[in-house]
Amino acid sequence: MLEEINHTVAYIQNKISLVPEVGIILGTGLGGLAKEIEIENVIEYSEIPNFPVSTVEGHSGKLIVGKLGGKKVVAMQGRFHYYEGYSMKKVTFPVRVMKLLGIQTLIVSNASGGVNANFEIGDLMIINDHINFFPEHPLNGKNLAEFGPRFPDMSEAYDKKIIAKAKKVARLNNIKVQEGVYLGLSGPTFETPAEYRMVKILGADAVGMSTVPEVIVARHMQLPCFAISIITDLGVEGKIVKITHEEVQEVAFHAEKKMTILIKELIKEL
Ligand code: HPA
């Protein structure tokens, strides 16, 4: 695994001339942020040794290297989900690669279903904690001591200082933000009404199928994380309706503008 990571890092380093400071994982319908990057290099996932290739429609697979908000960034346009059939090691592989490329902060976006009755469709939710409900743990197996300890601390999975900066940026730009706990589970089914109720009872505000594995692996390496979710549908009693991936993407697309401003301005403040 370590050899594979080093090989991939060397391949990418050979193609780029800057050392990225910030890593960004662009989730569902959020590829638009990529348009804001002053691009230096684009590398297709299919070209990168050992990189998985995304199988979901609407998640194109490219690594974009350049500048955003005055910082050097590496952005993943398209991420890997457990439900696609990859092991958790593969899902989180790019996070380890980005760390070795030099990133000092990880920013993650996603789409999720809101179970908090105060939420509305299209809201942005800053993730301040998570509940890991995936059936496989990304750090399962022999610990890679080069990356971090056997039993990583998770008392501040989402960096409080970055959250404070994001809230300030949101206020200054008149962007409404919610804050809450994200519960990650495998999917690919959306939840039944009983499962949404369970998610709420367990203490989460939103539920989705990503982010938690990447953040766990990032925290193993002590990388500060910031994650934000677009609430694309509601798992709130009385408001549950049929949903499709297309509807999720549509809502995410409409939220793209405020999300782009927020992330770009936040990166300036890092
Ligand atoms: N559940 C799980 N994942 C999701 C949802 C949802 O309601 N919406 C967008 N991603």
PDB file of N, CA and C in Angstrom, residues 8-17 39-49 51 60-65 74-77 101:
ATOM      1  N   THR A   8       2.240   6.603  -6.865  1.00  0.00           N
ATOM      2  CA  THR A   8       1.230   7.541  -7.374  1.00  0.00           C
ATOM      3  C   THR A   8       1.668   8.986  -7.122  1.00  0.00           C
ATOM      4  N   VAL A   9       2.188   9.239  -5.924  1.00  0.00           N
ATOM      5  CA  VAL A   9       2.642  10.592  -5.572  1.00  0.00           C
ATOM      6  C   VAL A   9       3.761  11.019  -6.524  1.00  0.00           C
ATOM      7  N   ALA A  10       4.703  10.127  -6.767  1.00  0.00           N
ATOM      8  CA  ALA A  10       5.838  10.451  -7.652  1.00  0.00           C
ATOM      9  C   ALA A  10       5.332  10.761  -9.065  1.00  0.00           C
ATOM     10  N   TYR A  11       4.345   9.979  -9.523  1.00  0.00           N
ATOM     11  CA  TYR A  11       3.783  10.198 -10.860  1.00  0.00           C
ATOM     12  C   TYR A  11       3.176  11.602 -10.965  1.00  0.00           C
ATOM     13  N   ILE A  12       2.391  11.963  -9.945  1.00  0.00           N
ATOM     14  CA  ILE A  12       1.710  13.272  -9.970  1.00  0.00           C
ATOM     15  C   ILE A  12       2.733  14.408  -9.833  1.00  0.00           C
ATOM     16  N   GLN A  13       3.683  14.231  -8.922  1.00  0.00           N
ATOM     17  CA  GLN A  13       4.701  15.274  -8.719  1.00  0.00           C
ATOM     18  C   GLN A  13       5.468  15.568 -10.007  1.00  0.00           C
ATOM     19  N   ASN A  14       5.638  14.543 -10.782  1.00  0.00           N
ATOM     20  CA  ASN A  14       6.341  14.669 -12.054  1.00  0.00           C
ATOM     21  C   ASN A  14       5.571  15.529 -13.059  1.00  0.00           C
ATOM     22  N   LYS A  15       4.247  15.589 -12.869  1.00  0.00           N
ATOM     23  CA  LYS A  15       3.376  16.308 -13.812  1.00  0.00           C
ATOM     24  C   LYS A  15       3.057  17.729 -13.359  1.00  0.00           C
ATOM     25  N   ILE A  16       3.344  18.030 -12.096  1.00  0.00           N
ATOM     26  CA  ILE A  16       2.964  19.357 -11.581  1.00  0.00           C
ATOM     27  C   ILE A  16       4.206  20.076 -11.058  1.00  0.00           C
ATOM     28  N   SER A  17       4.108  21.425 -11.024  1.00  0.00           N
ATOM     29  CA  SER A  17       5.285  22.146 -10.556  1.00  0.00           C
ATOM     30  C   SER A  17       5.034  22.839  -9.226  1.00  0.00           C
ATOM     31  N   ILE A  39      -6.136  27.041 -13.414  1.00  0.00           N
ATOM     32  CA  ILE A  39      -5.589  25.695 -13.615  1.00  0.00           C
ATOM     33  C   ILE A  39      -4.134  25.695 -14.065  1.00  0.00           C
ATOM     34  N   GLU A  40      -3.373  24.848 -13.416  1.00  0.00           N
ATOM     35  CA  GLU A  40      -2.007  24.634 -13.888  1.00  0.00           C
ATOM     36  C   GLU A  40      -1.917  23.292 -14.615  1.00  0.00           C
ATOM     37  N   ASN A  41      -2.537  22.295 -14.018  1.00  0.00           N
ATOM     38  CA  ASN A  41      -2.542  20.963 -14.630  1.00  0.00           C
ATOM     39  C   ASN A  41      -3.863  20.256 -14.368  1.00  0.00           C
ATOM     40  N   VAL A  42      -4.276  19.460 -15.313  1.00  0.00           N
ATOM     41  CA  VAL A  42      -5.422  18.567 -15.107  1.00  0.00           C
ATOM     42  C   VAL A  42      -4.936  17.161 -15.425  1.00  0.00           C
ATOM     43  N   ILE A  43      -5.158  16.261 -14.500  1.00  0.00           N
ATOM     44  CA  ILE A  43      -4.758  14.874 -14.759  1.00  0.00           C
ATOM     45  C   ILE A  43      -5.993  13.977 -14.628  1.00  0.00           C
ATOM     46  N   GLU A  44      -6.291  13.244 -15.680  1.00  0.00           N
ATOM     47  CA  GLU A  44      -7.430  12.312 -15.650  1.00  0.00           C
ATOM     48  C   GLU A  44      -7.111  11.176 -14.679  1.00  0.00           C
ATOM     49  N   TYR A  45      -8.099  10.775 -13.899  1.00  0.00           N
ATOM     50  CA  TYR A  45      -7.873   9.662 -12.961  1.00  0.00           C
ATOM     51  C   TYR A  45      -7.363   8.410 -13.699  1.00  0.00           C
ATOM     52  N   SER A  46      -7.919   8.230 -14.909  1.00  0.00           N
ATOM     53  CA  SER A  46      -7.576   7.005 -15.654  1.00  0.00           C
ATOM     54  C   SER A  46      -6.077   6.938 -15.997  1.00  0.00           C
ATOM     55  N   GLU A  47      -5.429   8.128 -15.963  1.00  0.00           N
ATOM     56  CA  GLU A  47      -3.992   8.203 -16.271  1.00  0.00           C
ATOM     57  C   GLU A  47      -3.135   7.908 -15.041  1.00  0.00           C
ATOM     58  N   ILE A  48      -3.727   8.096 -13.856  1.00  0.00           N
ATOM     59  CA  ILE A  48      -2.929   8.055 -12.628  1.00  0.00           C
ATOM     60  C   ILE A  48      -2.783   6.623 -12.127  1.00  0.00           C
ATOM     61  N   PRO A  49      -1.555   6.138 -11.976  1.00  0.00           N
ATOM     62  CA  PRO A  49      -1.381   4.763 -11.512  1.00  0.00           C
ATOM     63  C   PRO A  49      -2.019   4.544 -10.132  1.00  0.00           C
ATOM     64  N   PHE A  51      -4.967   4.793  -9.133  1.00  0.00           N
ATOM     65  CA  PHE A  51      -6.168   5.553  -8.798  1.00  0.00           C
ATOM     66  C   PHE A  51      -7.398   4.764  -9.230  1.00  0.00           C
ATOM     67  N   SER A  60     -17.385  13.313 -12.680  1.00  0.00           N
ATOM     68  CA  SER A  60     -16.299  13.092 -13.636  1.00  0.00           C
ATOM     69  C   SER A  60     -15.005  12.923 -12.850  1.00  0.00           C
ATOM     70  N   GLY A  61     -14.035  12.281 -13.429  1.00  0.00           N
ATOM     71  CA  GLY A  61     -12.836  11.964 -12.670  1.00  0.00           C
ATOM     72  C   GLY A  61     -11.573  12.657 -13.132  1.00  0.00           C
ATOM     73  N   LYS A  62     -11.237  13.753 -12.444  1.00  0.00           N
ATOM     74  CA  LYS A  62     -10.021  14.494 -12.796  1.00  0.00           C
ATOM     75  C   LYS A  62      -9.400  15.073 -11.547  1.00  0.00           C
ATOM     76  N   LEU A  63      -8.096  15.156 -11.564  1.00  0.00           N
ATOM     77  CA  LEU A  63      -7.381  15.862 -10.505  1.00  0.00           C
ATOM     78  C   LEU A  63      -6.979  17.214 -11.090  1.00  0.00           C
ATOM     79  N   ILE A  64      -7.410  18.275 -10.419  1.00  0.00           N
ATOM     80  CA  ILE A  64      -7.124  19.615 -10.924  1.00  0.00           C
ATOM     81  C   ILE A  64      -6.143  20.300  -9.983  1.00  0.00           C
ATOM     82  N   VAL A  65      -5.053  20.777 -10.533  1.00  0.00           N
ATOM     83  CA  VAL A  65      -4.028  21.427  -9.721  1.00  0.00           C
ATOM     84  C   VAL A  65      -3.903  22.874 -10.177  1.00  0.00           C
ATOM     85  N   VAL A  74      -5.114  21.353  -4.781  1.00  0.00           N
ATOM     86  CA  VAL A  74      -5.337  20.176  -5.620  1.00  0.00           C
ATOM     87  C   VAL A  74      -6.787  19.762  -5.371  1.00  0.00           C
ATOM     88  N   ALA A  75      -7.565  19.694  -6.445  1.00  0.00           N
ATOM     89  CA  ALA A  75      -8.987  19.377  -6.281  1.00  0.00           C
ATOM     90  C   ALA A  75      -9.323  18.076  -6.990  1.00  0.00           C
ATOM     91  N   MET A  76     -10.094  17.258  -6.299  1.00  0.00           N
ATOM     92  CA  MET A  76     -10.590  16.033  -6.910  1.00  0.00           C
ATOM     93  C   MET A  76     -11.955  16.323  -7.509  1.00  0.00           C
ATOM     94  N   GLN A  77     -12.042  16.328  -8.829  1.00  0.00           N
ATOM     95  CA  GLN A  77     -13.347  16.479  -9.459  1.00  0.00           C
ATOM     96  C   GLN A  77     -13.876  15.065  -9.679  1.00  0.00           C
ATOM     97  N   LEU A 101       1.408  14.859  -1.209  1.00  0.00           N
ATOM     98  CA  LEU A 101       1.706  15.920  -2.183  1.00  0.00           C
ATOM     99  C   LEU A 101       1.962  17.245  -1.453  1.00  0.00           C
TER     100      LEU A 101
END
